[in-house]
Every structure is written in C-alpha cells, then in structure tokens.
Short mmCIF file of C-alpha atoms in Angstrom, two decimals:
data_model
loop_
_atom_site.label_atom_id
_atom_site.label_comp_id
_atom_site.label_asym_id
_atom_site.label_seq_id
_atom_site.Cartn_x
_atom_site.Cartn_y
_atom_site.Cartn_z
CA UNK A 154 -7.23 8.00 14.30
CA UNK A 155 -3.85 5.95 15.84
CA UNK A 156 -1.38 5.60 12.77
CA UNK A 157 0.13 2.30 12.97
CA UNK A 158 2.44 3.20 10.32
CA UNK A 159 5.90 4.97 11.14
CA UNK A 160 7.03 7.78 8.86
CA UNK A 161 10.52 7.53 7.30
CA UNK A 162 13.08 8.01 9.78
CA UNK A 163 16.00 9.33 7.66
CA UNK A 164 17.02 12.95 8.67
CA UNK A 165 15.35 14.81 5.86
CA UNK A 166 13.48 16.65 8.28
CA UNK A 167 15.69 16.58 11.27
CA UNK A 168 18.35 19.40 12.52
CA UNK A 169 21.48 17.54 13.60
CA UNK A 170 24.91 18.65 14.48
CA UNK A 171 28.07 17.47 12.73
CA UNK A 172 31.56 18.73 13.17
CA UNK A 173 30.61 22.11 11.63
CA UNK A 174 27.76 22.59 13.83
CA UNK A 175 24.83 22.82 11.13
CA UNK A 176 23.59 19.51 9.22
CA UNK A 177 23.20 19.91 5.78
CA UNK A 178 20.94 17.65 3.84
CA UNK A 179 22.57 15.41 1.33
CA UNK A 180 21.49 15.31 -2.48
CA UNK A 181 20.50 11.42 -2.14
CA UNK A 182 18.16 12.44 0.93
CA UNK A 183 16.72 15.33 -1.12
CA UNK A 184 15.67 13.08 -3.71
CA UNK A 185 14.06 10.71 -1.25
CA UNK A 186 12.07 13.33 -0.20
CA UNK A 187 10.99 14.61 -3.90
CA UNK A 188 10.06 11.14 -4.80
CA UNK A 189 7.76 11.11 -1.93
CA UNK A 190 6.30 13.91 -3.42
CA UNK A 191 6.37 13.09 -7.21
CA UNK A 192 5.96 9.34 -7.33
CA UNK A 193 2.42 8.72 -8.82
CA UNK A 194 2.44 5.13 -7.00
CA UNK A 195 3.02 6.75 -3.65
CA UNK A 196 0.20 9.03 -4.44
CA UNK A 197 -1.87 6.42 -5.32
CA UNK A 198 -1.13 4.32 -2.34
CA UNK A 199 -2.36 7.27 -0.25
CA UNK A 200 -5.72 7.58 -2.11
CA UNK A 201 -6.42 3.98 -1.45
CA UNK A 202 -5.09 4.22 2.24
CA UNK A 203 -7.47 7.11 2.74
CA UNK A 204 -10.40 5.54 1.09
CA UNK A 205 -10.05 2.44 3.62
CA UNK A 206 -9.53 4.83 6.28
CA UNK A 207 -12.84 6.89 5.46
CA UNK A 208 -14.77 3.33 5.60
CA UNK A 209 -13.69 2.60 9.01
CA UNK A 210 -14.72 5.81 10.21
CA UNK A 211 -18.17 5.31 8.83
CA UNK A 212 -18.56 1.95 10.05
CA UNK A 213 -21.52 2.96 12.16
CA UNK A 214 -23.53 3.29 8.96
CA UNK A 215 -23.71 -0.29 8.90
CA UNK A 216 -25.72 -0.48 11.98
CA UNK A 217 -27.89 2.65 11.60
CA UNK A 218 -31.27 2.59 12.27
CA UNK A 219 -33.98 2.68 9.48
CA UNK A 220 -37.23 4.00 9.46
CA UNK A 221 -40.11 3.70 6.48
CA UNK A 222 -43.87 4.38 6.23
CA UNK A 223 -46.13 2.68 4.02
CA UNK A 224 -50.04 2.84 3.32
CA UNK A 225 -52.48 0.54 1.39
CA UNK A 226 -56.22 -0.04 0.71
CA UNK A 227 -58.35 -2.00 -1.02
CA UNK A 228 -62.18 -1.98 -2.70
CA UNK A 229 -64.95 -3.87 -3.97
CA UNK A 230 -68.13 -3.59 -5.65
CA UNK A 231 -70.18 -5.53 -3.44
CA UNK A 232 -72.39 -2.84 -2.70
CA UNK A 233 -72.59 -0.89 -5.65
CA UNK A 234 -73.51 2.19 -3.57
CA UNK A 235 -70.24 2.04 -1.63
CA UNK A 236 -68.02 0.97 -4.30
CA UNK A 237 -65.61 3.87 -3.66
CA UNK A 238 -65.58 3.36 0.11
CA UNK A 239 -62.48 1.54 0.65
CA UNK A 240 -62.94 -2.07 2.24
CA UNK A 241 -59.66 -2.30 3.81
CA UNK A 242 -56.69 0.50 4.50
CA UNK A 243 -54.02 0.33 6.55
CA UNK A 244 -50.62 2.58 7.34
CA UNK A 245 -48.01 2.36 9.49
CA UNK A 246 -44.24 3.40 10.53
CA UNK A 247 -41.63 0.74 10.51
CA UNK A 248 -38.44 1.14 12.58
CA UNK A 249 -35.60 -1.27 12.67
CA UNK A 250 -32.25 -1.69 13.80
CA UNK A 251 -28.99 -4.25 13.44
CA UNK A 252 -26.46 -4.34 15.78
CA UNK A 253 -23.09 -6.28 16.18
CA UNK A 254 -23.48 -10.11 16.54
CA UNK A 255 -26.52 -10.85 14.23
CA UNK A 256 -29.05 -9.18 16.36
CA UNK A 257 -31.81 -7.28 14.74
CA UNK A 258 -34.65 -5.39 16.13
CA UNK A 259 -37.77 -4.51 13.85
CA UNK A 260 -41.04 -2.37 15.13
CA UNK A 261 -44.11 -1.49 13.53
CA UNK A 262 -46.65 1.08 14.26
CA UNK A 263 -49.95 1.35 12.77
CA UNK A 264 -53.70 1.66 12.19
CA UNK A 265 -56.12 -0.48 10.32
CA UNK A 266 -59.68 0.08 8.92
CA UNK A 267 -62.34 -2.54 8.18
CA UNK A 268 -65.49 -1.83 6.53
CA UNK A 269 -68.54 -3.19 8.00
CA UNK A 270 -72.16 -2.64 7.90
CA UNK A 271 -74.07 -1.05 11.07
CA UNK A 272 -77.45 -3.25 9.94
CA UNK A 273 -76.71 -6.33 8.30
CA UNK A 274 -80.38 -6.33 7.40
CA UNK A 275 -79.88 -3.32 5.70
CA UNK A 276 -78.26 -2.64 2.16
CA UNK A 277 -75.04 -1.21 1.75
CA UNK A 278 -75.97 2.06 1.35
CA UNK A 279 -73.25 4.98 2.56
CA UNK A 280 -75.34 5.48 5.67
CA UNK A 281 -75.30 1.93 6.86
CA UNK A 282 -71.46 1.83 6.14
CA UNK A 283 -69.25 1.51 9.18
CA UNK A 284 -65.53 0.90 10.02
CA UNK A 285 -63.94 -1.21 12.54
CA UNK A 286 -60.77 0.61 13.91
CA UNK A 287 -57.57 -1.17 15.12
CA UNK A 288 -54.42 0.56 16.25
CA UNK A 289 -51.56 -2.20 16.67
CA UNK A 290 -48.04 -2.13 17.44
CA UNK A 291 -45.91 -4.89 16.43
CA UNK A 292 -41.93 -6.03 17.03
CA UNK A 293 -39.64 -8.63 16.05
CA UNK A 294 -36.71 -9.82 17.81
CA UNK A 295 -34.23 -11.76 15.44
CA UNK A 296 -30.77 -13.43 17.03
CA UNK A 297 -28.58 -15.93 15.02
CA UNK A 298 -27.26 -18.63 16.76
CA UNK A 299 -23.59 -18.32 16.01
CA UNK A 300 -22.41 -14.48 17.20
CA UNK A 301 -18.81 -13.66 17.04
CA UNK A 302 -18.45 -14.05 20.80
CA UNK A 303 -19.75 -17.35 20.64
CA UNK A 304 -17.25 -18.34 18.21
CA UNK A 305 -14.73 -17.15 20.21
CA UNK A 306 -13.97 -13.67 18.70
CA UNK A 307 -13.54 -10.96 20.75
CA UNK A 308 -14.16 -8.00 18.29
CA UNK A 309 -17.20 -6.84 15.78
CA UNK A 310 -15.80 -8.95 12.78
CA UNK A 311 -17.35 -6.34 10.39
CA UNK A 312 -15.08 -3.54 12.08
CA UNK A 313 -12.29 -5.66 12.57
CA UNK A 314 -11.96 -6.70 8.74
CA UNK A 315 -12.41 -2.97 7.65
CA UNK A 316 -9.84 -2.34 10.33
CA UNK A 317 -7.37 -4.93 8.92
CA UNK A 318 -7.92 -3.61 5.57
CA UNK A 319 -6.94 -0.10 6.47
CA UNK A 320 -3.67 -1.74 7.93
CA UNK A 321 -2.88 -3.65 4.55
CA UNK A 322 -3.47 -0.23 2.99
CA UNK A 323 -1.36 1.43 5.24
CA UNK A 324 1.20 -1.05 4.71
CA UNK A 325 1.26 -0.90 1.44
CA UNK A 326 1.82 2.84 1.40
CA UNK A 327 4.62 2.18 3.41
CA UNK A 328 6.05 -0.72 1.23
CA UNK A 329 5.33 1.84 -1.77
CA UNK A 330 7.84 4.23 -0.15
CA UNK A 331 10.18 1.95 0.68
CA UNK A 332 10.54 0.31 -2.85
CA UNK A 333 10.70 3.83 -4.53
CA UNK A 334 13.55 5.02 -2.17
CA UNK A 335 15.43 1.74 -2.54
CA UNK A 336 14.87 2.06 -6.31
CA UNK A 337 15.86 5.79 -6.30
CA UNK A 338 19.18 4.73 -4.19
CA UNK A 339 19.95 2.02 -6.21
CA UNK A 340 19.90 4.13 -9.26
CA UNK A 341 22.04 7.26 -7.66
CA UNK A 342 24.81 4.82 -6.57
CA UNK A 343 24.87 3.77 -10.29
CA UNK A 344 24.74 7.10 -11.70
CA UNK A 345 27.95 7.96 -9.42
CA UNK A 346 29.40 4.53 -10.47
CA UNK A 347 29.06 4.94 -14.26
CA UNK A 348 29.96 8.77 -13.95
CA UNK A 349 33.28 7.97 -12.43
CA UNK A 350 33.75 5.28 -15.02
CA UNK A 351 32.99 7.66 -17.66
CA UNK A 352 35.61 10.31 -16.41
CA UNK A 353 38.24 7.62 -15.83
CA UNK A 354 37.74 6.38 -19.45
CA UNK A 355 37.62 9.66 -21.01
CA UNK A 356 40.82 10.48 -19.41
CA UNK A 357 42.41 7.06 -20.36
CA UNK A 358 41.42 7.89 -23.98
CA UNK A 359 43.17 11.49 -23.65
CA UNK A 360 46.16 9.60 -22.87
CA UNK A 361 45.58 7.57 -25.99
CA UNK A 362 44.82 10.76 -28.18
CA UNK A 363 48.24 12.28 -27.06
CA UNK A 364 49.83 8.91 -27.41
CA UNK A 365 48.71 8.50 -31.00
CA UNK A 366 49.57 12.01 -31.75
CA UNK A 367 53.11 11.42 -30.77
CA UNK A 368 53.12 8.06 -32.52
CA UNK A 369 51.82 9.58 -35.71
CA UNK A 370 54.56 12.42 -35.60
CA UNK A 371 57.27 9.90 -35.26
CA UNK A 372 55.63 7.78 -38.17
CA UNK A 373 55.59 11.01 -40.43
CA UNK A 374 59.63 11.42 -39.42
CA UNK A 375 60.10 8.19 -40.59
CA UNK A 376 60.86 6.55 -37.19
CA UNK A 377 58.32 3.74 -36.49
CA UNK A 378 55.76 1.93 -38.58
CA UNK A 379 52.54 2.55 -38.83
CA UNK A 380 51.34 -0.34 -37.34
CA UNK A 381 52.41 0.90 -34.20
CA UNK A 382 50.20 3.97 -34.49
CA UNK A 383 46.96 1.67 -35.54
CA UNK A 384 47.67 -0.74 -32.40
CA UNK A 385 47.16 2.11 -30.22
CA UNK A 386 44.22 2.99 -32.30
CA UNK A 387 42.93 -0.31 -31.73
CA UNK A 388 43.15 -0.03 -28.22
CA UNK A 389 41.77 3.64 -28.06
CA UNK A 390 38.57 2.25 -29.62
CA UNK A 391 38.13 -0.35 -27.61
CA UNK A 392 37.76 2.34 -24.65
CA UNK A 393 35.62 4.14 -26.58
CA UNK A 394 33.39 1.75 -26.78
CA UNK A 395 33.34 0.84 -23.06
CA UNK A 396 32.63 4.89 -22.72
CA UNK A 397 29.58 4.58 -24.91
CA UNK A 398 28.37 1.81 -22.72
CA UNK A 399 28.80 3.78 -19.52
CA UNK A 400 27.26 6.85 -21.02
CA UNK A 401 24.10 4.96 -21.89
CA UNK A 402 24.04 3.38 -18.33
CA UNK A 403 24.48 6.96 -16.75
CA UNK A 404 21.57 8.22 -18.85
CA UNK A 405 19.27 4.87 -17.50
CA UNK A 406 20.04 5.75 -14.15
CA UNK A 407 19.37 9.24 -14.55
CA UNK A 408 16.15 8.71 -16.30
CA UNK A 409 14.61 6.40 -14.02
CA UNK A 410 15.73 9.03 -10.83
CA UNK A 411 14.18 11.56 -13.08
CA UNK A 412 10.74 9.47 -13.30
CA UNK A 413 10.34 9.02 -9.61
CA UNK A 414 11.89 12.53 -8.31
CA UNK A 415 10.78 14.98 -11.34
CA UNK A 416 13.54 16.77 -13.09
CA UNK A 417 16.99 16.56 -11.46
CA UNK A 418 19.43 18.02 -14.52
CA UNK A 419 21.36 19.94 -12.13
CA UNK A 420 22.16 16.96 -9.76
CA UNK A 421 25.43 16.64 -7.75
CA UNK A 422 26.73 12.91 -8.73
CA UNK A 423 29.46 12.98 -5.37
CA UNK A 424 27.63 14.56 -2.87
CA UNK A 425 28.37 12.89 0.37
CA UNK A 426 26.13 10.11 1.29
CA UNK A 427 23.92 9.84 4.34
CA UNK A 428 24.70 7.57 6.83
CA UNK A 429 24.07 3.70 5.79
CA UNK A 430 22.75 2.90 9.47
CA UNK A 431 19.54 4.73 8.83
CA UNK A 432 16.61 2.31 8.69
CA UNK A 433 13.64 3.60 6.84
CA UNK A 434 11.12 1.78 9.12
CA UNK A 435 11.77 -0.59 12.15
CA UNK A 436 9.97 -3.39 10.42
CA UNK A 437 9.03 -5.06 7.49
CA UNK A 438 5.94 -3.43 5.77
CA UNK A 439 5.32 -6.33 3.75
CA UNK A 440 5.43 -8.93 6.25
CA UNK A 441 2.79 -6.80 8.37
CA UNK A 442 0.63 -6.23 5.34
CA UNK A 443 0.60 -10.15 5.17
CA UNK A 444 -0.10 -10.64 8.89
CA UNK A 445 -3.11 -7.80 8.37
CA UNK A 446 -4.27 -9.75 5.45
CA UNK A 447 -4.39 -13.19 7.78
CA UNK A 448 -6.34 -10.99 10.55
CA UNK A 449 -8.76 -9.62 8.11
CA UNK A 450 -9.63 -13.15 6.95
CA UNK A 451 -9.89 -14.46 10.17
CA UNK A 452 -12.43 -11.45 10.86
CA UNK A 453 -14.02 -12.05 7.66
CA UNK A 454 -14.52 -15.91 8.29
CA UNK A 455 -16.10 -15.08 11.71
CA UNK A 456 -18.32 -12.54 9.80
CA UNK A 457 -19.62 -15.25 7.48
CA UNK A 458 -20.00 -17.87 10.02
CA UNK A 459 -22.38 -15.40 11.68
CA UNK A 460 -24.24 -14.59 8.72
CA UNK A 461 -24.73 -18.12 7.53
CA UNK A 462 -25.69 -19.61 10.91
CA UNK A 463 -29.29 -20.55 11.76
CA UNK A 464 -31.40 -17.82 13.71
CA UNK A 465 -34.30 -17.69 16.06
CA UNK A 466 -36.76 -14.87 16.04
CA UNK A 467 -39.21 -13.69 18.38
CA UNK A 468 -42.15 -11.60 18.09
CA UNK A 469 -45.51 -10.31 19.28
CA UNK A 470 -48.37 -7.91 18.26
CA UNK A 471 -50.99 -5.93 20.55
CA UNK A 472 -54.26 -4.46 18.52
CA UNK A 473 -57.05 -2.43 20.33
CA UNK A 474 -60.29 -3.36 18.05
CA UNK A 475 -62.72 -0.31 18.39
CA UNK A 476 -66.47 -1.05 17.56
CA UNK A 477 -67.64 -0.57 14.26
CA UNK A 478 -69.26 2.73 14.08
CA UNK A 479 -70.03 5.43 11.07
CA UNK A 480 -67.64 7.66 9.96
CA UNK A 481 -68.98 10.58 12.12
CA UNK A 482 -68.28 8.70 15.59
CA UNK A 483 -64.44 7.57 14.70
CA UNK A 484 -63.12 9.62 17.45
CA UNK A 485 -65.65 8.85 20.08
CA UNK A 486 -65.38 5.12 19.15
CA UNK A 487 -61.27 5.26 19.90
CA UNK A 488 -62.25 6.91 23.35
CA UNK A 489 -63.86 3.69 24.35
CA UNK A 490 -61.99 0.70 25.68
CA UNK A 491 -61.70 -1.48 22.96
CA UNK A 492 -61.07 -5.56 22.52
CA UNK A 493 -57.24 -5.88 23.34
CA UNK A 494 -55.62 -8.39 20.96
CA UNK A 495 -52.05 -9.73 21.26
CA UNK A 496 -50.22 -12.44 19.71
CA UNK A 497 -46.71 -14.05 20.23
CA UNK A 498 -44.75 -15.86 17.58
CA UNK A 499 -41.55 -17.78 17.57
CA UNK A 500 -39.44 -19.15 15.14
CA UNK A 501 -36.21 -21.14 14.10
CA UNK A 502 -34.40 -21.17 10.55
CA UNK A 503 -32.42 -24.33 10.49
CA UNK A 504 -31.86 -24.10 6.71
CA UNK A 505 -28.04 -23.12 7.03
CA UNK A 506 -27.12 -25.96 9.33
CA UNK A 507 -28.55 -28.43 6.70
CA UNK A 508 -26.69 -27.16 3.78
CA UNK A 509 -23.15 -27.39 2.83
CA UNK A 510 -22.34 -23.69 3.12
CA UNK A 511 -20.77 -23.97 6.35
CA UNK A 512 -18.57 -26.89 5.22
CA UNK A 513 -17.67 -24.51 1.92
CA UNK A 514 -16.94 -21.49 4.34
CA UNK A 515 -14.45 -23.37 6.44
CA UNK A 516 -12.66 -25.07 3.36
CA UNK A 517 -12.37 -21.66 1.98
CA UNK A 518 -10.87 -19.99 5.02
CA UNK A 519 -8.52 -22.99 5.77
CA UNK A 520 -7.16 -22.63 2.00
CA UNK A 521 -6.78 -18.97 1.96
CA UNK A 522 -5.10 -18.94 5.18
CA UNK A 523 -2.65 -21.58 3.92
CA UNK A 524 -1.77 -19.37 0.93
CA UNK A 525 -1.18 -16.22 3.26
CA UNK A 526 0.78 -18.13 5.55
CA UNK A 527 3.25 -19.64 2.58
CA UNK A 528 3.41 -16.05 1.38
CA UNK A 529 4.53 -14.97 4.96
CA UNK A 530 6.83 -17.74 5.30
CA UNK A 531 8.45 -17.09 1.67
CA UNK A 532 8.97 -13.41 2.59
CA UNK A 533 10.83 -14.34 5.87
CA UNK A 534 12.83 -16.70 3.77
CA UNK A 535 13.46 -14.22 1.26
CA UNK A 536 14.75 -11.82 3.94
CA UNK A 537 17.17 -14.50 5.40
CA UNK A 538 18.63 -14.33 1.86
CA UNK A 539 18.69 -11.18 1.02
CA UNK A 540 20.69 -11.02 4.74
CA UNK A 541 23.15 -13.58 3.45
CA UNK A 542 23.69 -12.03 0.33
CA UNK A 543 24.54 -8.60 1.58
CA UNK A 544 26.75 -9.83 4.68
CA UNK A 545 28.72 -11.57 2.07
CA UNK A 546 28.50 -8.64 -0.60
CA UNK A 547 29.78 -6.27 2.55
CA UNK A 548 32.66 -8.94 3.31
CA UNK A 549 33.53 -8.61 -0.50
CA UNK A 550 33.47 -4.62 -0.68
CA UNK A 551 35.88 -4.47 2.24
CA UNK A 552 38.33 -6.71 0.79
CA UNK A 553 37.88 -4.84 -2.63
CA UNK A 554 38.37 -1.51 -0.78
CA UNK A 555 41.51 -2.80 0.99
CA UNK A 556 42.99 -4.07 -2.42
CA UNK A 557 42.00 -0.78 -4.09
CA UNK A 558 43.71 1.39 -1.23
CA UNK A 559 46.85 -0.33 -1.70
CA UNK A 560 46.70 0.06 -5.49
CA UNK A 561 45.79 3.86 -4.94
CA UNK A 562 48.77 4.40 -2.58
CA UNK A 563 51.23 2.54 -5.19
CA UNK A 564 49.87 4.53 -8.11
CA UNK A 565 50.05 7.50 -6.37
CA UNK A 566 53.91 6.86 -5.25
CA UNK A 567 54.51 5.97 -8.95
CA UNK A 568 53.07 9.24 -10.42
CA UNK A 569 54.79 11.36 -7.97
CA UNK A 570 57.95 9.59 -8.88
CA UNK A 571 57.30 10.01 -13.02
CA UNK A 572 56.80 13.72 -11.97
CA UNK A 573 60.06 13.82 -10.19
CA UNK A 574 61.72 11.91 -13.31
CA UNK A 575 60.22 14.20 -15.69
CA UNK A 576 61.86 17.19 -14.11
CA UNK A 577 65.23 15.35 -13.95
CA UNK A 578 64.58 14.18 -17.70
CA UNK A 579 64.79 10.39 -17.16
CA UNK A 580 60.85 9.83 -18.30
CA UNK A 581 58.71 11.66 -20.92
CA UNK A 582 55.70 13.72 -20.67
CA UNK A 583 53.81 10.69 -21.94
CA UNK A 584 55.05 8.48 -18.91
CA UNK A 585 53.70 10.85 -16.55
CA UNK A 586 50.12 11.36 -18.14
CA UNK A 587 49.78 7.57 -18.15
CA UNK A 588 50.80 7.32 -14.45
CA UNK A 589 48.46 10.00 -13.71
CA UNK A 590 45.68 8.06 -15.72
CA UNK A 591 46.60 5.20 -13.79
CA UNK A 592 46.33 6.67 -10.67
CA UNK A 593 42.90 8.32 -11.49
CA UNK A 594 41.61 4.92 -12.48
CA UNK A 595 42.90 3.36 -8.94
CA UNK A 596 41.02 6.47 -7.20
CA UNK A 597 37.76 6.00 -9.14
CA UNK A 598 37.88 2.06 -8.57
CA UNK A 599 38.41 2.75 -5.10
CA UNK A 600 35.31 5.15 -4.41
CA UNK A 601 32.96 2.93 -6.48
CA UNK A 602 34.11 0.07 -4.12
CA UNK A 603 33.37 2.56 -1.20
CA UNK A 604 29.83 3.50 -2.67
CA UNK A 605 29.23 -0.39 -3.20
CA UNK A 606 29.90 -0.98 0.38
CA UNK A 607 27.57 1.92 1.62
CA UNK A 608 24.90 0.60 -0.55
CA UNK A 609 25.18 -3.15 0.81
CA UNK A 610 25.41 -1.75 4.34
CA UNK A 611 22.39 0.58 3.84
CA UNK A 612 20.14 -2.22 2.08
CA UNK A 613 21.37 -4.53 4.95
CA UNK A 614 19.91 -2.04 7.30
CA UNK A 615 16.40 -2.03 5.40
CA UNK A 616 15.53 -5.73 6.30
CA UNK A 617 13.97 -6.34 9.49
#
C-alpha cells in the first residue's frame, strides 16, 4: 500500500560524512530513536493505523456475494387419509450481490409442489393424490436514484471514507511521533540547562564555603565581627535555595525523558546537538489529519445521500408448471413441456424523498464541515503565531549570545589577570576563586543561550 506518511527524516538512520569522515549519532538523536520504540502513545497510534489499514484492505467484503437456501412445507386435514401428505412445499437457493452506487441484484432458483386430487370425484385416498410441480426462477434488480456518480462524487464513497479514515490514523501516528520527539527535545534542552545551572551554583557555593571558612578564622582571631560571617552565610543560603530548585527541575526533566525513552541513567548531558535545520516532516501532520477529516466527511455525506435516496426496482419470474401427476410419474411429468408462466414487476420507493431526513443530513454535513474548517483555520493561525514567536525568540537569543560572549571574554581576561596578580602577590587566592567562578558562570550563561537558540531554530523548522 502506498504510504502517505513520511517517516522521520532525521539522520538517525543515515551515514553521513563530517570532518572526521564518519558520522556519529548524537545523544538527542538516540533519544529520538528510543522514544519511537518505547512510547506507548506511539505504539497505540500504530495499532489504530493498522486496524484502519486492515478495514480498507477488506473493503470488497462489503460487496461480497451472499447465498442462502430455504425449504418450507404445509399440511392440512382436509382428507384424513392423506393427512401427512404435504399440501404445499417449496425450496430454493437465493443469490444476491450489492454493487457500488446502491445497485443490488438478487436471484432465486427454486422448486414448488402443490398437492391436488387426480380425480376430483373420488375421495382423497393416497392413490388419488397427485402433485403439480413448478420449477421457477426469479430475479430482482434495484437501483437507488442518487448514486455517487450522479452527485458528482468520483469515487466509491464507502471505500473513500475508509481510505480517508486510514489517512487520519496515519497522520495521527505521525503527529504523535512529532509531539513525543518535540517533548523529548524540550526536556533534553532543559536537562542541559539545569545541569549547567547546578554546576554553576555549586561552584559559587564552593567559593562561599571557602570565603566563610576564611572569615570565620579572621573572626576567631578577632580581626572582624561575626556579622561579616553571617552576611556571607545568608548569601550562601540563597544560592543553596536556588540549587535545590535546579535539582528538582533537572530531575523532573530526566523523569519525563525516562518515561518517553526508557531508562537513561547514564545519559550524556552535553553531547553535541544535531543540526537544527532538520525537519521531522515536510508538512504539518495535524493539518493533513484535519484535511482528511473533511474529505471523509464529504465521502460519508455522499454515502448517506446515496443510501437514503428513493429507489426503483425491477423484477421478474419464470415458472414451468407441469401437469398434476402421481408421485410415481414425477420424472415423466418434468420431461413433458409444461405451461410457461412469467411475470414482470416494477416499483418505486418514494418514502425517502417525502421525509425530512435529506434536509437533516445536509444540515448535519454543513455544520460538521464548518467545525473542521474552523479547526483548520485555527491550526493555520496557531502556526503563524508560533512562527512569529520563534522568530522573535531567535532574535532575542542571538542578542543574548552576543552579550554573553562579551561577558565571557571580559571575565576570562579578568580571571587570567587575577592568576597573574596572585603570582605577583597583589591579590589573594580568594580573589582568584571568585574570578574563576564568575568566568564559569558567564560561560554557562553563554552555553545555555546557545542551546536556547538551537532549540528555537529547531522548533521553527518543525512548523510547515
């Protein structure tokens, strides 16, 4: 079957060349791959898609021929001596078939027996009992007066609505993959962000610990007042409080990554990110799904109009009536030419045209279509807003990176100067530790801004 959905195009499954000659899969790409295998939402969407695919493959079952047999007989006590001789019996085989466009055909081939007296002046003793045989063939052809081709619909609506339902399930599967991968990407970027903030804050707290120890010794020597120590302890606890929040945020992000991707306790937080220019799909699965819903609604409406339209039926039958003979002469009676009877019937069912059902179907179709059209319009507007938002955030992040880069360079220069001055004896070890901490902080800020820029660029490329 032709696949109308495009499997994710990121380079997890490709071998490409870079400067070293061999491409190495990034941690984030590996998480994408794991999420597709581990996510129950994706697995459920896949089951629904396969179920719809199976329904479409068995569309012909709707138009399969049917065949049945029947037999009946009746008795009466008009003559007690032939009480258990059937007064009437018939049996036959019925074959029927429905075709696209509300056309149906039915035929019946059967055999009928009618009991009668051979001599009407004698009593109904068994020897005076005979039967009239009637082999017959009948047929009925019925056609609805509003088949899909008269409506201007070019496809079998029954098959079409199943095909569009499959399209919806496929796009739901794609949208589920997209949503899961976008969530994994967001949590991985958050994981990197909070891990940097944790390291940055831990380093700052370490500087405070060293400073507090130094001030405590100075206090014990009587050089400073205890308030100086407490002031620094208060500042330290503010960072500790921030650190606890970062720990909690990091564990939350890691928890969701594990939910989507399985156990990832050994995950590398700072692996190189893949290209931000890669799109998961070259179209919007959600938009495609809504368009398929509209097309399915059109097919269902054509099918409803076809099923609820007036219909015309033509029928006929042929019966070869043999003479009434005794049971012993059955075979001989059939060899003789009997009386050929035939009939023709025609009927038209106007009841759907005089009911309000057609009006109800049209109104229901119009309202449901409007709902989907509004949803499609909302999706387009939401995409436009998202594009504008990501474009703005990309500009903001570029400005932040520029400022963070200047800050990192300035603090690196100050840190290097502090190390030189320490050797010259013009500053203390504490001054160097503080300069180092400030440089590390600036570097973390710059790296987080770069991650944010990558994320917004990547998200921008997912909008089609």
